[in-house]
C-alpha positions in Angstrom: 106.8 99.3 115.2 104.0 101.7 115.4 101.2 103.3 113.5 100.9 107.2 113.2 97.6 109.1 113.6 97.0 112.8 113.0 93.8 114.2 114.5 92.6 117.7 113.3 96.3 118.9 113.2 96.7 122.6 112.5 99.6 124.9 112.2 99.2 128.7 112.3 102.2 131.0 111.9 102.3 134.6 113.4 100.2 137.0 111.4 97.5 134.4 111.0 99.0 132.4 108.2 97.4 128.9 108.3 99.9 126.4 106.8 98.0 123.3 108.0 94.3 123.6 108.1 92.9 120.6 110.1 94.5 117.4 108.8 93.2 113.9 109.8 94.7 110.6 108.5 96.1 107.3 109.9 99.1 105.3 108.8 98.8 101.6 109.9 101.7 99.7 111.5 104.3 98.9 108.8 102.5 101.0 106.0 104.3 103.3 103.6 102.4 106.6 103.4 103.3 109.3 100.9 102.4 112.9 101.3 102.2 114.5 97.8 101.3 117.9 96.6 102.8 121.1 94.9 105.3 123.3 96.6 103.9 125.2 99.5 101.0 122.9 100.1 102.2 122.1 103.7 103.5 118.4 103.3 106.9 119.2 104.6 105.5 121.3 107.4 103.3 118.3 108.3 106.1 115.9 108.3 108.3 118.3 110.5 105.3 118.3 112.9 105.4 114.5 113.2 109.1 114.7 113.8 108.8 117.4 116.5 110.8 119.9 114.5 107.7 122.2 114.1 105.2 123.0 117.0 101.6 122.2 116.7 99.1 125.0 117.0 96.2 122.4 117.8 95.2 118.8 117.2 97.1 115.7 118.2 99.8 113.5 116.7 99.9 109.9 118.0 102.8 107.6 117.5 102.4 104.0 118.6 99.4 104.9 120.9 101.2 107.8 122.6 100.3 111.5 121.9 103.6 113.2 121.3 102.6 116.8 121.0 104.9 117.7 123.9 107.6 115.0 123.3 111.0 116.1 122.3 112.1 114.9 118.8 114.8 112.6 120.2 112.3 110.9 122.4 109.7 110.2 119.7 111.5 107.0 118.5 111.6 108.2 114.8 114.4 108.7 112.3 114.4 111.3 109.5 116.1 111.2 106.1 116.5 114.7 104.7 116.7 116.1 101.2 120.3 117.4 101.6 121.6 114.2 103.3 122.9 116.2 106.3 126.1 114.1 106.7 129.1 115.3 108.7 131.8 116.1 105.9 134.8 115.4 108.3 133.5 111.9 109.4 133.9 108.6 107.6 130.7 106.8 106.4 131.1 104.5 109.4 131.2 107.3 111.8 128.3 109.1 110.3 126.1 106.0 110.7 127.4 105.4 114.2 127.2 108.9 115.6 123.7 108.9 116.8 124.1 105.6 118.6 127.2 106.7 120.3 125.3 109.8 121.6 122.8 107.4 123.1 125.5 105.6 124.9 125.1 102.3 123.1 127.9 99.8 123.5 130.5 99.6 120.9 129.9 96.0 119.8 126.2 96.7 119.2 127.0 99.9 117.3 129.5 98.0 115.0 126.9 95.2 114.5 124.2 97.6 113.5 126.3 99.7 111.2 127.8 96.7 109.4 124.3 95.1 109.0 122.8 98.3 107.5 125.8 98.8 105.3 125.3 95.2 103.9 121.6 96.0 103.3 122.4 99.2 101.5 125.4 97.7 99.6 127.9 100.3 100.9 130.1 98.0 103.0 133.2 98.8 100.8 132.7 102.6 101.4 132.6 102.6 105.2 136.1 104.3 105.5 135.3 107.0 102.9 134.3 110.6 103.5 131.1 112.0 102.1 133.0 114.0 99.5 134.3 110.8 98.0 130.8 109.5 97.3 128.3 110.0 94.5 124.8 111.6 95.3 123.2 108.2 95.3 125.9 106.7 97.7 125.4 109.8 100.1 121.7 109.1 100.1 122.3 105.5 101.0 124.5 106.6 103.9 121.7 109.0 105.1 119.3 106.1 105.0 121.8 103.8 106.8 122.1 106.3 109.5 118.3 106.1 110.0 118.2 102.3 109.7 120.8 101.8 112.6 118.5 103.5 115.0 115.8 100.8 114.4 113.0 103.4 115.0 109.3 102.8 115.1 108.8 105.2 112.2 110.9 106.5 109.3 110.3 110.0 107.9 111.6 111.0 104.4 111.6 114.7 103.3 112.1 114.6 99.4 115.1 112.4 99.8 115.6 111.9 95.9 115.2 115.5 94.8 118.9 116.2 94.4 119.5 113.1 92.3 119.3 112.9 88.4 116.4 111.2 86.8 117.9 107.8 86.2 119.3 107.6 89.7 115.9 108.7 91.2 114.2 105.7 89.6 116.8 103.3 90.9 116.8 104.7 94.4 112.9 104.8 94.4 113.0 101.0 93.8 115.6 100.6 96.5 113.7 102.5 99.1 110.5 100.5 98.4 112.4 97.2 98.7 114.1 98.4 101.9 110.8 99.5 103.5 109.2 96.1 102.8 112.2 94.2 104.2 112.3 96.2 107.4 108.5 96.6 107.6 108.8 99.9 109.4 106.1 102.4 109.3 107.1 105.2 106.9 106.0 108.7 105.9 107.4 110.1 102.7 107.1 113.6 101.3 107.4 114.4 97.6 106.1 116.7 94.9 106.7 114.1 92.2 103.3 112.3 91.5 105.1 109.3 89.8 107.2 108.8 92.9 104.2 109.0 95.1 102.1 106.5 92.9 104.8 103.9 92.9 105.9 104.1 96.6 102.7 104.5 98.5 100.5 102.0 100.3 98.5 105.0 101.5 98.6 108.2 99.3 97.7 111.6 100.9 97.1 114.3 98.3 97.5 117.8 99.8 96.8 121.3 98.5 96.8 124.6 100.4 97.2 123.1 103.8 94.3 120.7 103.4 94.0 117.0 102.5 92.2 116.7 99.0 92.1 112.9 99.1 93.5 109.9 100.9 93.5 106.3 99.7 95.2 103.6 97.7 97.2 105.2 94.7 95.3 103.3 92.0 91.8 104.1 93.5 92.9 107.8 93.6 93.9 107.7 90.0 90.8 106.0 88.9 88.3 107.9 91.0 89.8 111.4 91.9 87.6 113.1 94.4 88.3 116.7 93.1 89.6 118.4 89.8 92.9 119.3 91.7 93.5 115.6 92.3 92.5 114.7 88.8 94.9 117.2 87.3 97.8 116.5 89.8 97.8 112.8 89.7 98.6 111.5 86.2 101.0 112.5 83.5 99.8 114.1 81.2 97.1 115.5 83.5 93.4 114.8 82.9 91.6 116.8 80.4 89.1 119.0 82.2 86.4 121.0 80.5 83.5 122.9 82.1 80.0 122.3 80.9 76.7 124.3 81.2 73.4 123.2 82.7 71.3 121.0 80.3 74.3 120.4 78.0 73.0 117.4 75.9 76.7 116.4 75.1 77.4 115.4 78.6 75.6 112.3 79.9 74.7 113.6 83.4 71.2 112.9 84.7 69.6 116.3 85.9 72.5 118.1 84.5 73.0 121.4 86.4 76.5 122.0 85.0 79.9 121.1 86.2 83.3 120.0 85.0 83.9 117.0 82.7 87.1 115.0 82.9 88.7 112.5 80.6 92.2 110.9 81.0 94.3 111.2 77.8 94.8 107.5 77.5 90.9 106.9 77.6 90.5 109.0 74.4 90.7 107.2 71.0 90.6 108.6 67.4 87.7 107.9 65.2 86.0 109.0 62.1 82.5 108.2 63.6 80.4 109.4 66.5 80.9 109.0 70.2 79.9 105.7 71.8 76.6 105.4 73.5 76.6 107.9 76.5 80.2 108.9 75.9 81.7 112.2 74.6 83.2 113.4 71.3 85.9 116.1 70.9 86.4 117.7 67.5 90.0 118.9 67.4 92.7 120.7 65.4 96.0 119.2 66.0 98.4 121.8 67.5 101.4 119.9 68.6 102.8 116.3 68.8 105.2 114.7 71.3 106.7 111.3 70.4 108.3 109.7 73.4 109.0 106.3 72.1 106.4 103.8 73.3 103.6 106.5 73.2 102.7 109.7 71.5 100.9 112.7 72.9 98.7 114.8 70.6 97.7 118.3 71.7 94.5 119.6 70.0 92.4 122.7 70.3 88.7 122.1 70.5 86.6 123.3 67.7 89.5 125.3 66.0 89.9 127.6 69.1 93.4 128.3 67.9 92.6 127.8 64.2 91.5 130.4 61.7 88.7 128.1 60.4 86.2 127.7 63.1 84.2 124.5 63.4 80.4 125.0 63.7 79.4 124.6 67.3 76.4 122.4 68.2 73.8 123.5 70.7 75.1 123.1 74.4 78.6 122.3 73.2 81.6 122.4 75.5 83.6 125.6 75.4 86.9 125.5 73.3 90.1 124.5 74.9 93.1 122.1 74.8 92.6 118.4 74.8 95.4 115.9 75.1 95.1 112.5 73.5 97.5 109.7 74.5 98.2 107.2 71.7 100.2 103.9 71.7 103.4 103.8 69.4 104.7 106.6 67.3 102.0 107.0 64.6 100.2 110.4 64.9 98.1 112.8 62.8 99.8 115.7 61.3 99.9 119.2 62.8 96.9 121.2 61.7 95.0 118.0 60.8 91.3 117.8 62.0 90.7 114.8 64.1 87.8 113.4 66.3 88.5 112.0 69.7 86.0 110.0 71.7 85.7 108.4 75.2 83.1 105.9 76.4 80.8 106.7 79.3 82.5 104.5 81.8 85.8 106.5 81.3 84.3 109.9 82.1 84.7 111.8 85.4 82.2 114.3 86.4 82.7 117.1 89.1 80.7 119.9 90.5 81.0 123.5 89.2 83.6 124.3 92.1 85.7 121.3 91.0 84.7 119.1 94.0 81.8 116.8 94.7 82.6 114.0 92.3 79.5 112.7 90.6 79.2 109.0 89.9 77.5 108.1 86.6 
């Protein structure tokens, strides 16, 4: 096994397009690291650079204490699982899993041992004689993972391996991947755009945006203390409510207030008929839409009747109108068009600078 370290890694394409703009992070031996971000943020490019499938413009990639910038992919001791499975359609499951080991000249008894052990772990033993076309999407993904496992690499790399599966199967496979990684204890780097997948899989979460790392850390820490408004809105479903406020705004409890952006998670808002708790905030809303999803309900409201014909009188220094989402337990909810008041306590507020960065601790 081995850790992976990236030091000021950059990737610039011809024409001066900067895909990766100086990325630094470390994945410890045996850790599961997830790179998450929107499409085009550079996460897959970064993974391919670790794999050796993309050249590095500058910086260093270290695997197990060895800088691998100039090392061929086959010699980096990594195994990669792709989004499209990349299975040979004319080969059986057994031969797909054994192919790479045969190319390395491994003895037949050892190949057979590794393939059957991996098949047992992944519960695909009865399918070893089948062709890929005879398998479901989930079974094909297991074969692709088995092909990586038999190599017994220092590092596993996953490039959005579940994106072609339906929602129910994605959840099941997500659980299986995490159980498998814990069992094998192999350092892993996993790319996804799905923030729920990222939160549930990661030991270390790397949130990317526009070729840079916005925040690195434990998933729960990032959720509870996002460093930027991008992280605050990307991690969490529904996203955090973000509202700009003006310098000196008395409704936002920030010492020496010079203006910025106030954030409140939907689940941290409660409905009330009274005032905001001491040091907290209050939103006067008109209900615009309701989503009932079983165990909880999402209420979408416009502040101060922003979308309503009857305007609510604004108080001095009040936050500008905008949409606010309130997450309520159960299925009870106010009616569309109803006026409601949502409040959040001080310890549930998130404050950022005017540029959406520089988180301010209250």
